[in-house]
Amino acid sequence: MSGKILPDLSAYYGVSPPQVAEFQRNGHILLRSVPSTQEVAAYRSVILAAREQFGAERPPLESRDTYGKAFLKGMNLWSKDEAVRRFVLARRFAKIAADLLAVKGVRIYHDQALLKEPGGGITPWHQDQHYWPLDTDYIVTMWMPLVDVSPEMGTMRFASGSHLGGYLGDMPIGDDSERKFEEYIQSRGYRIAAGVAMKAGDATFHYGWTLHGAPANATDRPREVMTVIWYADGARVTEPDNFNRRRDLERWMPGLNPGDLAASELNPLVFRR
């Protein structure tokens, strides 16, 4: 853990009723300055250091598959580093999640630090909830750049309204998901909300079923992003029906079985009204 004093992130961020309606209609929303530039800058170094220490290895870019070229990641860093814990478990972020989902309380699923390297490839179209054995639609991911990012660096794009289609099948992130979901999006006529320039501390939020992806990083600067996933308190574990859900159940909800409340030691309740 860093010895420096880190900003307190307990002060609430106001989410308006029109913003909640926009999120629930489109399945995604961009909120500006969720933490201030100064606040996010203070956490950037500890998040990147934890990703370097606890994240995956870094094989040569050319040796990876499409998913591997999309980004380097470090997962559930909050459980390994006290400074990252302060960020991931912040009540400010958790209340935004609860407000957008219109639920009383939210629990942490896990975090991911995502580093899209210069020359890093596309993030194919996918649904996050393909990976999650949970019995609720009330799940949201925050995607927050730790540095200013441009569309050329690979900011997020969304298929607006696609969350209303629910689960679209066993389709992990990869070449197949990119091709098949692109065809699906075109056939349904969903509006694609292209990636936009974002300041450090701006954040997008999207439902677990919302189709999303990102272009390649065509710049010489790394795209540094922190993500956090929350779900509604009271959700239960479902029978994992694909490999990724079985693996997630073991990793992120240890000791739980189908039908149990999704409330393991790795899923703390971080906000309740």
XYZ file of C-alpha atoms in Angstrom:
273
model
C 0.000 0.000 0.000
C 1.170 3.517 -0.775
C 2.141 5.652 2.198
C 0.623 8.801 0.761
C -2.703 10.153 1.971
C -5.421 9.275 -0.514
C -8.585 11.328 -1.080
C -11.774 10.324 0.668
C -14.412 9.238 -1.860
C -17.459 9.115 0.386
C -19.115 12.369 -0.760
C -22.060 11.581 -3.013
C -22.316 12.398 -6.705
C -25.746 13.577 -7.757
C -27.497 11.476 -10.396
C -30.645 13.143 -11.744
C -33.927 11.391 -12.617
C -33.395 12.153 -16.346
C -29.978 10.500 -16.158
C -31.468 7.423 -14.503
C -34.113 7.287 -17.240
C -31.444 7.633 -19.943
C -29.418 4.810 -18.436
C -32.385 2.485 -18.137
C -33.555 3.296 -21.679
C -30.196 3.029 -23.466
C -28.430 0.572 -21.170
C -25.463 2.904 -20.734
C -24.576 6.459 -19.727
C -21.523 8.725 -19.543
C -21.084 10.739 -16.350
C -18.447 13.440 -16.176
C -16.017 14.127 -13.300
C -17.159 11.322 -11.019
C -13.988 11.795 -9.053
C -12.164 15.047 -9.730
C -9.000 15.133 -11.811
C -6.999 15.505 -8.611
C -8.771 12.601 -6.915
C -8.302 10.155 -9.756
C -4.662 11.220 -10.208
C -3.979 10.323 -6.570
C -5.289 6.788 -7.090
C -3.823 6.196 -10.540
C -0.336 5.244 -9.359
C -1.541 2.779 -6.715
C -3.966 1.108 -9.145
C -1.279 0.742 -11.818
C 1.248 -0.528 -9.281
C -1.230 -3.135 -8.024
C -2.033 -4.198 -11.597
C 1.673 -4.620 -12.276
C 2.171 -6.647 -9.093
C -0.949 -8.791 -9.179
C -2.034 -8.684 -12.820
C -1.472 -11.176 -15.579
C 1.871 -11.648 -17.280
C 2.701 -9.580 -20.358
C 3.499 -11.885 -23.313
C 4.456 -10.226 -26.615
C 1.472 -8.569 -28.275
C 1.896 -10.504 -31.512
C 1.672 -13.841 -29.688
C -1.786 -13.215 -28.180
C -5.243 -14.019 -29.529
C -7.847 -11.319 -30.231
C -9.013 -11.154 -26.624
C -5.447 -11.132 -25.334
C -4.542 -8.231 -27.627
C -7.473 -6.157 -26.329
C -5.893 -5.323 -22.980
C -3.744 -6.424 -20.081
C -5.720 -6.812 -16.875
C -5.492 -7.155 -13.135
C -8.595 -8.463 -11.361
C -10.024 -8.075 -7.852
C -7.165 -5.805 -6.891
C -9.245 -4.411 -4.003
C -8.800 -7.703 -2.145
C -5.007 -7.547 -2.481
C -4.153 -3.876 -1.945
C -5.541 -1.589 0.759
C -5.164 1.584 -1.311
C -7.082 0.089 -4.249
C -9.679 -1.119 -1.744
C -10.418 2.508 -0.793
C -11.158 3.270 -4.432
C -13.173 0.195 -5.376
C -15.316 0.162 -2.236
C -15.971 3.937 -2.321
C -19.529 4.841 -1.366
C -19.609 7.570 -4.029
C -19.330 5.049 -6.843
C -21.576 2.476 -5.183
C -24.390 4.982 -4.679
C -24.250 5.907 -8.377
C -24.625 2.208 -9.184
C -27.600 1.864 -6.828
C -29.199 5.044 -8.198
C -28.873 3.966 -11.828
C -30.208 0.481 -11.080
C -32.934 1.915 -8.793
C -32.179 -0.622 -6.053
C -31.740 -0.295 -2.295
C -28.244 -1.704 -2.056
C -25.358 -3.053 -4.104
C -22.536 -5.534 -3.611
C -19.163 -5.757 -5.323
C -18.723 -8.477 -7.935
C -15.122 -7.663 -8.821
C -12.866 -4.964 -10.241
C -10.594 -4.994 -13.275
C -7.719 -2.704 -14.168
C -7.513 -2.724 -17.966
C -4.458 -1.492 -19.850
C -4.863 -1.278 -23.641
C -1.304 -0.896 -24.876
C -0.211 1.252 -27.834
C -1.131 -0.887 -30.819
C -3.470 -3.000 -28.684
C -6.313 -4.570 -30.612
C -10.066 -4.168 -30.578
C -12.246 -5.211 -27.674
C -14.827 -7.323 -29.536
C -18.559 -6.849 -29.054
C -19.721 -8.814 -26.013
C -22.096 -9.031 -23.057
C -20.390 -8.917 -19.670
C -23.094 -10.987 -18.042
C -22.143 -13.993 -20.156
C -19.519 -14.488 -17.431
C -21.647 -13.968 -14.317
C -23.747 -16.692 -12.595
C -26.241 -14.296 -11.001
C -30.054 -14.372 -11.119
C -30.570 -10.633 -11.570
C -30.627 -8.114 -14.420
C -29.614 -5.409 -11.938
C -25.877 -5.428 -12.577
C -23.789 -2.459 -13.676
C -20.173 -1.902 -14.697
C -18.311 1.385 -14.237
C -15.560 2.000 -16.837
C -13.299 4.886 -15.766
C -10.143 6.102 -17.528
C -7.301 7.062 -15.202
C -5.864 9.395 -17.860
C -7.442 11.577 -20.521
C -8.404 9.352 -23.455
C -9.433 9.981 -27.047
C -11.546 7.789 -29.349
C -8.313 6.834 -31.136
C -7.146 5.174 -27.908
C -10.168 2.859 -27.872
C -12.956 4.385 -25.805
C -16.110 2.357 -25.234
C -18.908 2.001 -27.767
C -22.375 0.667 -26.973
C -25.375 -0.733 -28.831
C -28.106 1.414 -27.277
C -31.116 -0.572 -26.091
C -29.453 -3.951 -26.574
C -29.726 -4.744 -22.844
C -33.464 -5.203 -23.330
C -32.759 -8.352 -25.352
C -31.382 -10.113 -22.276
C -29.021 -13.056 -22.588
C -27.960 -13.624 -26.190
C -26.229 -16.965 -25.702
C -22.923 -18.556 -24.819
C -20.667 -16.097 -26.601
C -17.352 -15.319 -24.871
C -15.275 -12.355 -26.037
C -13.461 -13.116 -29.267
C -13.622 -13.122 -33.046
C -16.953 -14.978 -33.059
C -18.603 -12.505 -30.678
C -17.397 -9.574 -32.773
C -18.769 -11.015 -36.000
C -22.042 -12.433 -34.703
C -22.960 -9.500 -32.494
C -22.139 -7.037 -35.275
C -24.624 -8.918 -37.469
C -27.156 -8.974 -34.629
C -26.801 -5.234 -33.994
C -27.281 -4.439 -37.668
C -30.276 -6.761 -38.000
C -31.996 -5.169 -35.009
C -31.167 -1.619 -36.031
C -29.637 -0.646 -32.702
C -28.047 2.780 -32.599
C -24.324 2.532 -31.931
C -23.094 5.126 -29.447
C -19.498 5.611 -30.554
C -16.663 6.162 -28.130
C -15.969 9.767 -27.177
C -13.119 11.718 -25.627
C -13.089 11.364 -21.841
C -11.167 13.104 -19.100
C -9.558 11.167 -16.302
C -12.358 10.569 -13.781
C -15.182 10.591 -16.318
C -16.964 7.239 -16.353
C -19.367 5.200 -18.394
C -21.844 2.855 -16.708
C -23.575 -0.019 -18.502
C -25.852 -2.955 -17.723
C -24.490 -6.493 -17.770
C -26.536 -7.321 -20.885
C -25.576 -4.206 -22.890
C -23.579 -5.054 -25.991
C -20.357 -3.066 -25.994
C -16.795 -3.090 -27.234
C -13.959 -0.744 -28.163
C -11.719 0.012 -31.135
C -7.977 -0.660 -31.154
C -5.538 1.777 -29.579
C -4.088 3.548 -32.594
C -1.934 5.928 -30.522
C 1.471 5.694 -28.846
C -0.056 6.082 -25.354
C -1.520 3.359 -23.141
C -5.256 3.503 -22.384
C -5.385 3.097 -18.595
C -8.811 2.196 -17.222
C -10.275 0.973 -13.936
C -13.576 -0.887 -13.870
C -15.842 -1.925 -11.006
C -18.920 -4.175 -11.169
C -21.835 -4.050 -8.724
C -25.046 -6.062 -8.455
C -28.229 -5.639 -6.465
C -28.096 -6.889 -2.896
C -30.328 -9.954 -2.556
C -29.279 -11.577 -5.834
C -28.686 -15.332 -5.789
C -26.220 -17.613 -7.484
C -27.505 -19.439 -10.555
C -26.421 -22.821 -11.891
C -23.324 -22.012 -13.979
C -24.183 -23.134 -17.501
C -20.920 -22.360 -19.270
C -17.211 -22.606 -18.538
C -16.767 -18.930 -17.742
C -19.632 -18.863 -15.252
C -18.247 -21.935 -13.498
C -14.850 -20.271 -13.243
C -16.336 -16.990 -12.028
C -18.329 -18.767 -9.326
C -15.141 -20.338 -8.003
C -13.064 -17.152 -8.218
C -15.414 -14.342 -7.218
C -17.971 -16.075 -4.978
C -15.914 -18.721 -3.164
C -17.806 -21.272 -1.116
C -21.190 -20.478 -2.648
C -23.491 -22.845 -4.500
C -26.444 -22.361 -6.863
C -29.401 -20.956 -4.944
C -27.252 -19.294 -2.269
C -27.426 -15.572 -1.635
C -24.585 -14.018 -3.613
C -22.837 -12.687 -0.535
C -19.425 -14.301 -0.103
C -16.540 -12.611 1.682
C -15.464 -11.249 -1.719
C -18.853 -9.585 -2.314
C -19.167 -6.938 0.387
C -22.251 -4.757 0.668
C -20.861 -1.329 -0.184
C -24.017 0.771 -0.209
C -27.503 0.471 1.233
C -30.147 3.154 1.596
